[in-house]
Short mmCIF file of C-alpha atoms and ligand atoms in Angstrom, two decimals:
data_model
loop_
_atom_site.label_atom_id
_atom_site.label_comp_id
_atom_site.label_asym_id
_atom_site.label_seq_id
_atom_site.Cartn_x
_atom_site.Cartn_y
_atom_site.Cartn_z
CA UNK J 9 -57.97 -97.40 3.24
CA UNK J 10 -61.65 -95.95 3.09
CA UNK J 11 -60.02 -92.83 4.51
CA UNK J 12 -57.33 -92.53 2.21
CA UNK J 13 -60.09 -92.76 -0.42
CA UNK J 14 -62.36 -90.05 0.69
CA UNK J 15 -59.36 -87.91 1.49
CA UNK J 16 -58.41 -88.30 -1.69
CA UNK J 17 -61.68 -87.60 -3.47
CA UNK J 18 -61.88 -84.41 -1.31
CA UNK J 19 -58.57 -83.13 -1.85
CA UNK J 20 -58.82 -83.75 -5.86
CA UNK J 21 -62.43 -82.16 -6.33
CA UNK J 22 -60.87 -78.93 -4.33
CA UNK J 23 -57.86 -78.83 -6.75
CA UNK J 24 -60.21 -79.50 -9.63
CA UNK J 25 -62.33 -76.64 -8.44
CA UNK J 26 -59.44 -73.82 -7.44
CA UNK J 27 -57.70 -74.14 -10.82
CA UNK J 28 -57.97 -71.79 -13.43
CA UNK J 29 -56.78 -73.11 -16.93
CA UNK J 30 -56.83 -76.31 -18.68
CA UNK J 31 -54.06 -77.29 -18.50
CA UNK J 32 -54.15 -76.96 -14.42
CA UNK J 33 -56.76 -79.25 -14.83
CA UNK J 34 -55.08 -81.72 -17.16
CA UNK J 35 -52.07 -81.78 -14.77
CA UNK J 36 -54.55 -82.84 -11.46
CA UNK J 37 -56.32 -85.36 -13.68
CA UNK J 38 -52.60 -87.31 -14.47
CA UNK J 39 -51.81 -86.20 -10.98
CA UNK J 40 -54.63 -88.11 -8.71
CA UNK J 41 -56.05 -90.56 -11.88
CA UNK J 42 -52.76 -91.25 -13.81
CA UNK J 43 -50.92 -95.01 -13.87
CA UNK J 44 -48.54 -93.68 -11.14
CA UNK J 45 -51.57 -91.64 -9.28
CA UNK J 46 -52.56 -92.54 -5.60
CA UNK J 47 -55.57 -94.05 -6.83
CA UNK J 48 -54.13 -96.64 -8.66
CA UNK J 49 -51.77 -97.25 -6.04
CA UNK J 50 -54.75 -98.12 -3.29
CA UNK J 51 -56.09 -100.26 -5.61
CA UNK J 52 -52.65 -102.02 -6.15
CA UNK J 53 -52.45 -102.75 -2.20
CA UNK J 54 -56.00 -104.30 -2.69
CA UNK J 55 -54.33 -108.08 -2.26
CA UNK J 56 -53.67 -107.85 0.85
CA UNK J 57 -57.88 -107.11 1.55
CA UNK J 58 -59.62 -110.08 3.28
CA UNK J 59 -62.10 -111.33 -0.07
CA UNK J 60 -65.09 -109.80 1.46
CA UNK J 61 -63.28 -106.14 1.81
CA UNK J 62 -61.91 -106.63 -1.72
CA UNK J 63 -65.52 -105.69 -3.81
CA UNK J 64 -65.99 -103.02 -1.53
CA UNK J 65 -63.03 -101.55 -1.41
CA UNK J 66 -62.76 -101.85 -5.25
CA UNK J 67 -66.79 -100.35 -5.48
CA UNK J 68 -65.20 -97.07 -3.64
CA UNK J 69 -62.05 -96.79 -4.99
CA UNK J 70 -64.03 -96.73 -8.42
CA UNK J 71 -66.72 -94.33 -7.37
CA UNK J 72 -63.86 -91.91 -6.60
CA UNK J 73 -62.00 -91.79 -9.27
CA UNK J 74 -66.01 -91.93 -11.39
CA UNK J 75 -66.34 -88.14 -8.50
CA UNK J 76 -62.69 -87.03 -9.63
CA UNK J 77 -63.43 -87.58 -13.57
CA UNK J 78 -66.48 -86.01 -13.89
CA UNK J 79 -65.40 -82.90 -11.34
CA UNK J 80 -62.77 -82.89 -13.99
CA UNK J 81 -65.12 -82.99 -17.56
CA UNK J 82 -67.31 -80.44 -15.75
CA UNK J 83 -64.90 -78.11 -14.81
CA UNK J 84 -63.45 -78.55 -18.57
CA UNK J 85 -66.46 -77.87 -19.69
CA UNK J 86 -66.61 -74.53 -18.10
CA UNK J 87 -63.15 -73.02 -18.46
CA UNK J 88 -63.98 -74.10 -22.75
CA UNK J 89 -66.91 -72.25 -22.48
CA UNK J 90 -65.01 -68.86 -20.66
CA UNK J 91 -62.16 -69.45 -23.16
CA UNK J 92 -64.74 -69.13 -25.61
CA UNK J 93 -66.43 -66.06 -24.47
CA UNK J 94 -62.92 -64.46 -23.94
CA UNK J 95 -62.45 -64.89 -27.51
CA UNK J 96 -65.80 -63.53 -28.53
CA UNK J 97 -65.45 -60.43 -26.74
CA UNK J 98 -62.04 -59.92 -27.94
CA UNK J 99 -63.04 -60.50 -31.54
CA UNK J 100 -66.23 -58.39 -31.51
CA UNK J 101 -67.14 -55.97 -34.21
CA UNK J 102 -68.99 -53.33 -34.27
CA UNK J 103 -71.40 -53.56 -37.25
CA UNK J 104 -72.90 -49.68 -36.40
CA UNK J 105 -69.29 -48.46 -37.12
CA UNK J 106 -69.18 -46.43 -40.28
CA UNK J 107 -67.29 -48.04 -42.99
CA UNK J 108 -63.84 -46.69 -44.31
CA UNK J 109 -64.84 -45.26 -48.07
CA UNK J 110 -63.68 -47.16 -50.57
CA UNK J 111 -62.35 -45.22 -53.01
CA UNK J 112 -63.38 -46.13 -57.06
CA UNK J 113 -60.89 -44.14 -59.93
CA UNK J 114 -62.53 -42.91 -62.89
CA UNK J 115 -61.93 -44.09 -66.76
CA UNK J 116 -59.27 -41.42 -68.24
CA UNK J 117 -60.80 -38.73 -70.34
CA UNK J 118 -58.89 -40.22 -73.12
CA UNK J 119 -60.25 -43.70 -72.41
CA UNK J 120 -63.71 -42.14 -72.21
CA UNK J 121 -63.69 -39.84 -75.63
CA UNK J 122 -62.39 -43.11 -77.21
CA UNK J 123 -65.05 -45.32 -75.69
CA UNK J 124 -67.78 -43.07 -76.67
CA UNK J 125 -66.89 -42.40 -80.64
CA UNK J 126 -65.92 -46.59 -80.50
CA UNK J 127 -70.07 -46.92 -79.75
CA UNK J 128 -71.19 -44.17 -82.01
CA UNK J 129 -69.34 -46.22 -85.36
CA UNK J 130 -70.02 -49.37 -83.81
CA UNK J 131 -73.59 -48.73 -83.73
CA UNK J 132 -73.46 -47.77 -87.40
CA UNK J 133 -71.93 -51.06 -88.47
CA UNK J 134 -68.46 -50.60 -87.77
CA UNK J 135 -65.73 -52.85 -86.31
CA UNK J 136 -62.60 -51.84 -84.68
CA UNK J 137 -58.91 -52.84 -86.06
CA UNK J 138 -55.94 -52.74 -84.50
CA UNK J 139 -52.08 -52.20 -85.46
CA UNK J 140 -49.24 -52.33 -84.15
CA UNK J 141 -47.03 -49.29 -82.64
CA UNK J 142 -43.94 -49.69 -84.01
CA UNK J 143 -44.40 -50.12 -87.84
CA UNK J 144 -42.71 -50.92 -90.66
CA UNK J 145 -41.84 -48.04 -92.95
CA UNK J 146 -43.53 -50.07 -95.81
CA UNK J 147 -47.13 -49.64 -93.67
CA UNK J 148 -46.63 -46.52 -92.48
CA UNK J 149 -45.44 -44.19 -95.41
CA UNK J 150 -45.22 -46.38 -98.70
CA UNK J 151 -48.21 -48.14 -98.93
CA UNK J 152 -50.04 -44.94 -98.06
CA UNK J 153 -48.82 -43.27 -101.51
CA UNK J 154 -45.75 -41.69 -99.44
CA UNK J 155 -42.67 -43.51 -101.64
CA UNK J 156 -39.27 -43.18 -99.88
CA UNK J 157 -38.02 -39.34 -100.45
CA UNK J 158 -41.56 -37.71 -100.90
CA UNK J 159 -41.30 -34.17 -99.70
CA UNK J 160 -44.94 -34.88 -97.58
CA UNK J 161 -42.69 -37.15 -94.93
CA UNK J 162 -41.73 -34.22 -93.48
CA UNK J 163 -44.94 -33.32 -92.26
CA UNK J 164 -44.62 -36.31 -89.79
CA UNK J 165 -41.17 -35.90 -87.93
CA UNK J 166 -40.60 -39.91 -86.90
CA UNK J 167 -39.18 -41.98 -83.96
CA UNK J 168 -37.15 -44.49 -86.43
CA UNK J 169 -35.72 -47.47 -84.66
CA UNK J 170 -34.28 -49.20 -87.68
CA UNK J 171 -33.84 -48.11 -91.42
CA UNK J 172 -37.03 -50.32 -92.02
CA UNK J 173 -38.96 -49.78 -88.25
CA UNK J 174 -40.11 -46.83 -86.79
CA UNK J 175 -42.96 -45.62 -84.11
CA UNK J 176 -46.09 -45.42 -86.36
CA UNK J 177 -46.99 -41.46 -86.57
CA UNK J 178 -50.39 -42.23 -87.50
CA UNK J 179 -52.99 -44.58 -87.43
CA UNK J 180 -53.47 -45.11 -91.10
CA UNK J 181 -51.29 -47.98 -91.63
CA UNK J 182 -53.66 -49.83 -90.03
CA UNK J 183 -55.58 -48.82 -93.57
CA UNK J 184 -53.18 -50.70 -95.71
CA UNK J 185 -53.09 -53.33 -93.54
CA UNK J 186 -56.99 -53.89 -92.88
CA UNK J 187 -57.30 -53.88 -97.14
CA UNK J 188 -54.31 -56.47 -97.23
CA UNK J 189 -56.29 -58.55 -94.80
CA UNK J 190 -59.71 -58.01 -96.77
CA UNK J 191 -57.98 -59.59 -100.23
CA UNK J 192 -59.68 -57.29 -102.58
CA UNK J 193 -63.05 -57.88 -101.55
CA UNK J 194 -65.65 -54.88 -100.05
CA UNK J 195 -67.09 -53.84 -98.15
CA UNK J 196 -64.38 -52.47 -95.14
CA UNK J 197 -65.89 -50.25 -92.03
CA UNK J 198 -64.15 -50.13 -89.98
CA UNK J 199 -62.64 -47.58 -87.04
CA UNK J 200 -58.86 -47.80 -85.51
CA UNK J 201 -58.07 -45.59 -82.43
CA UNK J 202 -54.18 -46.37 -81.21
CA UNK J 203 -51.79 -44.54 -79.89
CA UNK J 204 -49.18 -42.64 -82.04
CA UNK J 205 -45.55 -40.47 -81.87
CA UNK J 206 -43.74 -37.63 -83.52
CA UNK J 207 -40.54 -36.53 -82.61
CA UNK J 208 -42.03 -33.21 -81.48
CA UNK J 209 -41.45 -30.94 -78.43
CA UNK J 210 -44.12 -31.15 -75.94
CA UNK J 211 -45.81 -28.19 -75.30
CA UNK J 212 -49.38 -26.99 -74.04
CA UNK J 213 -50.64 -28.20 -77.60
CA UNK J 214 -48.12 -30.90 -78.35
CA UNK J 215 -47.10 -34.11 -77.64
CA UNK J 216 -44.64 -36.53 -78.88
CA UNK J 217 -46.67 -39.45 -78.27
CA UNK J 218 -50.78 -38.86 -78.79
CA UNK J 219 -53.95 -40.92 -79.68
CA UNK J 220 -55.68 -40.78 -82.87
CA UNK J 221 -58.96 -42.87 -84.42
CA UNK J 222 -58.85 -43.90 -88.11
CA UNK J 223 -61.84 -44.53 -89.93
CA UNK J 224 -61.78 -46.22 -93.24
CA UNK J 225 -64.56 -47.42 -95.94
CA UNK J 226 -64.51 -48.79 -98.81
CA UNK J 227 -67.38 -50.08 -101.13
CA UNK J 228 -68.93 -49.86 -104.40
CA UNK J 229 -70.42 -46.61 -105.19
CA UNK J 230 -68.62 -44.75 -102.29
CA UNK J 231 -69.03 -40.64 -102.84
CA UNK J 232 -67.87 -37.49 -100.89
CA UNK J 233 -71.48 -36.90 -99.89
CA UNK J 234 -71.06 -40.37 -97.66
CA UNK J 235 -67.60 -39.06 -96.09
CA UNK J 236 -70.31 -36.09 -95.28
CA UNK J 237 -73.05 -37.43 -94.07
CA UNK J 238 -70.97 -39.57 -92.06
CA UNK J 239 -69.26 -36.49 -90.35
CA UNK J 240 -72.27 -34.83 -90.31
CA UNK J 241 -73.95 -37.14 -87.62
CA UNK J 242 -70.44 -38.27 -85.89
CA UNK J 243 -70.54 -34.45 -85.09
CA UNK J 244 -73.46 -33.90 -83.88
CA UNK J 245 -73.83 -37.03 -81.50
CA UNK J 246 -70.20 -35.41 -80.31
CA UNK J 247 -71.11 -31.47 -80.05
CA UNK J 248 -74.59 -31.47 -80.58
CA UNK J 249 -77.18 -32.13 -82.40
CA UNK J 250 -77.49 -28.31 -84.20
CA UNK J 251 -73.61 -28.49 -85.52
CA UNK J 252 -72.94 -28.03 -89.08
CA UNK J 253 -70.14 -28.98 -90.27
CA UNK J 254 -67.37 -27.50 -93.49
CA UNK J 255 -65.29 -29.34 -95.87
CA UNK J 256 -62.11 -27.27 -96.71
CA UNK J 257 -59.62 -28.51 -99.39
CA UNK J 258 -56.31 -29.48 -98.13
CA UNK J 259 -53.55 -32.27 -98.81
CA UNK J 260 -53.07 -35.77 -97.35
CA UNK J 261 -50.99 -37.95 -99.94
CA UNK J 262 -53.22 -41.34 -99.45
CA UNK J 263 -56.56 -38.86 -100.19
CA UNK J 264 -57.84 -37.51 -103.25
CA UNK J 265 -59.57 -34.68 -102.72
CA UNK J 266 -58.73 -34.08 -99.40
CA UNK J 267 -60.41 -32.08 -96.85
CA UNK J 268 -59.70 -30.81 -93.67
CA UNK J 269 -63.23 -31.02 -91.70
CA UNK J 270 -64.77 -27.90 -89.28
CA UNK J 271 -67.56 -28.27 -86.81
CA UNK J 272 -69.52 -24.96 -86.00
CA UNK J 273 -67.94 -23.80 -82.40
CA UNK J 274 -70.35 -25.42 -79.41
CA UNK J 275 -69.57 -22.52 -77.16
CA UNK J 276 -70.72 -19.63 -79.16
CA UNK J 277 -72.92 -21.51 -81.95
CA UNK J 278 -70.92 -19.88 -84.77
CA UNK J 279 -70.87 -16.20 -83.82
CA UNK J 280 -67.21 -16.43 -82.50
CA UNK J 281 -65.03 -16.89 -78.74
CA UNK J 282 -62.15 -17.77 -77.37
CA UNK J 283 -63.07 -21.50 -78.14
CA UNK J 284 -63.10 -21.09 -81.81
CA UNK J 285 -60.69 -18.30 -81.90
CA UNK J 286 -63.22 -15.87 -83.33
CA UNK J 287 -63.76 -17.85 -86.60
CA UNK J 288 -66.90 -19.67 -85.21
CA UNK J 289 -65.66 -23.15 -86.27
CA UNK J 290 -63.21 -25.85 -85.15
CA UNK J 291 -60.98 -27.73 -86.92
CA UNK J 292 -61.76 -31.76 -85.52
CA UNK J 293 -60.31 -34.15 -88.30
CA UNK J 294 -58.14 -34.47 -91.44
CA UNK J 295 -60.19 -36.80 -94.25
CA UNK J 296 -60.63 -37.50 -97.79
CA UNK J 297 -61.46 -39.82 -100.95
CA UNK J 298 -58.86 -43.21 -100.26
CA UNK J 299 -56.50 -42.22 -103.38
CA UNK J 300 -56.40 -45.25 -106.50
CA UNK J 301 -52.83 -46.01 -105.33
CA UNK J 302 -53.32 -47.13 -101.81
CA UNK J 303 -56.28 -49.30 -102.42
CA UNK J 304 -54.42 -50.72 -105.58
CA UNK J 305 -51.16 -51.38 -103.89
CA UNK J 306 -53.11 -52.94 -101.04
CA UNK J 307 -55.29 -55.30 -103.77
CA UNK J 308 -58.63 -53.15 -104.50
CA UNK J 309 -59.29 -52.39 -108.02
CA UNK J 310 -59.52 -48.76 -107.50
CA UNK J 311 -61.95 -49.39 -110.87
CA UNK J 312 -64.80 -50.87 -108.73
CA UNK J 313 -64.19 -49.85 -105.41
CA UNK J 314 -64.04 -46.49 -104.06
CA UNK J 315 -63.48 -45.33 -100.42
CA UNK J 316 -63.31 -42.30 -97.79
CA UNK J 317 -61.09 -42.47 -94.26
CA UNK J 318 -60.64 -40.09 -91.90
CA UNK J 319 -58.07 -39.31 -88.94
CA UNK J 320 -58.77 -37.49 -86.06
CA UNK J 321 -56.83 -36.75 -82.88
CA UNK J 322 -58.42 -37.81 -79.39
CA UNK J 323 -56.52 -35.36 -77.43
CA UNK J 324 -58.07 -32.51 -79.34
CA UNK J 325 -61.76 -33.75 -79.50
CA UNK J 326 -61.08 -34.11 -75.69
CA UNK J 327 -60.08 -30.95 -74.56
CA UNK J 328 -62.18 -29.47 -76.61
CA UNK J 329 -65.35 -30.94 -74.98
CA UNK J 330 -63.87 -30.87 -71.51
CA UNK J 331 -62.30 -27.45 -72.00
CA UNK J 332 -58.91 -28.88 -71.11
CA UNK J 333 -56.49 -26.39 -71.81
CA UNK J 334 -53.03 -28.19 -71.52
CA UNK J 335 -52.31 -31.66 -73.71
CA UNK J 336 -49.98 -32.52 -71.04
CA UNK J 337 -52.78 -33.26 -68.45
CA UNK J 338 -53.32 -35.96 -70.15
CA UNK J 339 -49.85 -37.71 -68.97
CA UNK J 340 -49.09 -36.45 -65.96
CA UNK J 341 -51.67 -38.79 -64.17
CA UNK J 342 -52.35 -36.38 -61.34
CA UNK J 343 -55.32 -37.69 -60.09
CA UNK J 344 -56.72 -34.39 -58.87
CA UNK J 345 -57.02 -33.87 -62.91
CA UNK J 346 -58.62 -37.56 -63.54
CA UNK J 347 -60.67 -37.60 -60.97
CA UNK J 348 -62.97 -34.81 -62.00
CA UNK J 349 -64.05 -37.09 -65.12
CA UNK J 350 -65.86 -39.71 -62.60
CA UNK J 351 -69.11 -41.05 -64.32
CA UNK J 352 -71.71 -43.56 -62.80
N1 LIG X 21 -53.00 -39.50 -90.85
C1 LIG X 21 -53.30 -38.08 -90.89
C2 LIG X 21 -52.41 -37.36 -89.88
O1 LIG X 21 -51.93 -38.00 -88.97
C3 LIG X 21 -54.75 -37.84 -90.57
C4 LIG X 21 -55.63 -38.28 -91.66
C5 LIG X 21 -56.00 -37.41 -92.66
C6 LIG X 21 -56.08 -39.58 -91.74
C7 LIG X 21 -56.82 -37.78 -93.68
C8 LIG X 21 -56.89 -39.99 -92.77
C9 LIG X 21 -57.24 -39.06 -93.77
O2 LIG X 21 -57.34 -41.22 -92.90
O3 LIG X 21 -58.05 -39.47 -94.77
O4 LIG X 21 -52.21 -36.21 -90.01
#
């Protein structure tokens, strides 16, 4: 029976030690150590031991299966350890390895022109409104002194979507609707950019839907000279800070006067180029004195307040200070045009 034992102990601790995975090892230990495992059964056939073999034989029997176990934990231990290191070197990175770029878009040029003038009236106590897109007829024409019929619709071709509802073609609802909001009571700064649409055909200088950026005050005392001076620096922080710029009469039915305003051409300074066609100044922006009737029909007393707005298109400011030559770049998201206008 001592035999047996030994032979036993032998032939486990070989297996143990020739096998290769854990599971090999799993599969000796219920082999040899197991309820139905040769062990057990020695120890089973014990009874028939005289009772002074019996401790002895027991001492052995559990000294060999103490040899088997730990042959097994150690040899555990070690195929863990390789798994381990397997893993490792599969998984390994290579931290020298140069990175793959990551690649960061740029703000559009619209997004950027409108950003920049946003800061410029912000920073001279101006907030920024916003209306919706598709506006009532009421906002849109009516309350801007444009009653149903007046010949001065026509300069707007419109997107209608009911009688009532249409695509706003300007920004200056958002006038009549900022006064309506303020209840009668100055004073009103405030800017509106927003996107707007004509039903015109798009060409290198045309779109049917655009951006423009309302501006709109109205106070006490309120004169021409502050619609100018206003310009004036707007301008300049825009083109340059030696621009002058030129009031010319013109028409707008919710102004009175109205003026359409000219900054001196940035290329040339004034003397005339392709820029500024010749003429050494640039149209930028329509503007004038807010006529009586829209701030009375939006409840100011035209009496004792007294206001100037302006409208300009962001398209136009844009390519003229890129030197973008085609309104239609602005759309057609290629990003070989957007990239270019990457800042930090
Ligand atoms: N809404 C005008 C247009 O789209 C632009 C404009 C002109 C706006 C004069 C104004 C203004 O506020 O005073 O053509």
């Amino acid at each position: 029976m001592q035999e047996t034992l030994k032979q036993l102990e032998i032939e486990a601790i070989a297996k143990v030690e020739a096998a290769s995975s854990l599971k090999e090892v799993n599969d000796i230990r219920v082999q040899y150590l197991g309820k139905k495992g040769p062990i057990t059964e020695v120890l089973r056939g014990m009874g028939k031991l005289s009772a002074e073999e019996r401790p002895k034989m027991g001492a052995l029997a559990n000294e060999v299966r103490e040899q088997i176990a730990s042959a097994i934990a150690e040899k555990n231990e070690q195929l863990e350890a390789e798994e381990v290191k397997k893993k490792l070197a599969s998984q390994t990175i290579d931290v020298t390895l140069p990175a793959s770029p990551i690649k960061i878009g740029a703000r559009h040029p619209l997004t950027i022109v409108v950003e920049d003038i946003e800061d410029l009236f912000i920073g001279m106590g101006y907030t920024v409104e916003e209306g919706p897109e598709v506006e009532t007829d009421y906002y849109n024409f009516e309350a801007l002194n444009l009653p149903k019929e007046h010949p001065a619709r026509d300069m707007q071709d419109s997107f209608y979507i009911t009688e009532d509802t249409l695509m706003r073609t300007q920004t200056s609802p958002v006038q009549a609707r900022t006064l309506e909001k303020y209840k009668g009571q100055g004073p009103v700064k405030i800017i509106c950019p927003g996107k707007v649409y004509r039903r015109d055909s798009d060409d290198a200088t045309h779109s049917h839907q655009f951006m423009q950026i309302e501006g709109l005050v109205v106070d006490h005392n309120i004169s021409m000279s502050d619609l100018k001076g206003t310009l004036e620096t707007v301008a300049r922080k825009m083109f340059g800070e030696d621009r002058e710029i030129r009031l010319r009469p013109s028409f707008f039915p919710f102004t009175e006067p109205s003026v359409e305003v000219d900054v001196s051409c940035f290329k040339c300074g004034g003397k005339g180029c392709s820029v500024c066609k010749g003429t050494g100044w640039i149209e930028i922006l329509g503007a004038g004195m807010v006529h009586p009737n829209v701030l009375r029909m939006s409840g100011f007393d035209p009496e004792t307040y007294q206001g100037f707005a302006f409208g300009m298109g962001v398209e136009r400011i844009a390519m003229l200070k890129y030197g973008i030559d085609d309104i239609r770049h602005f759309y057609t998201n290629d990003i070989r045009f957007t990239k270019q206008f990457k800042q930090d």
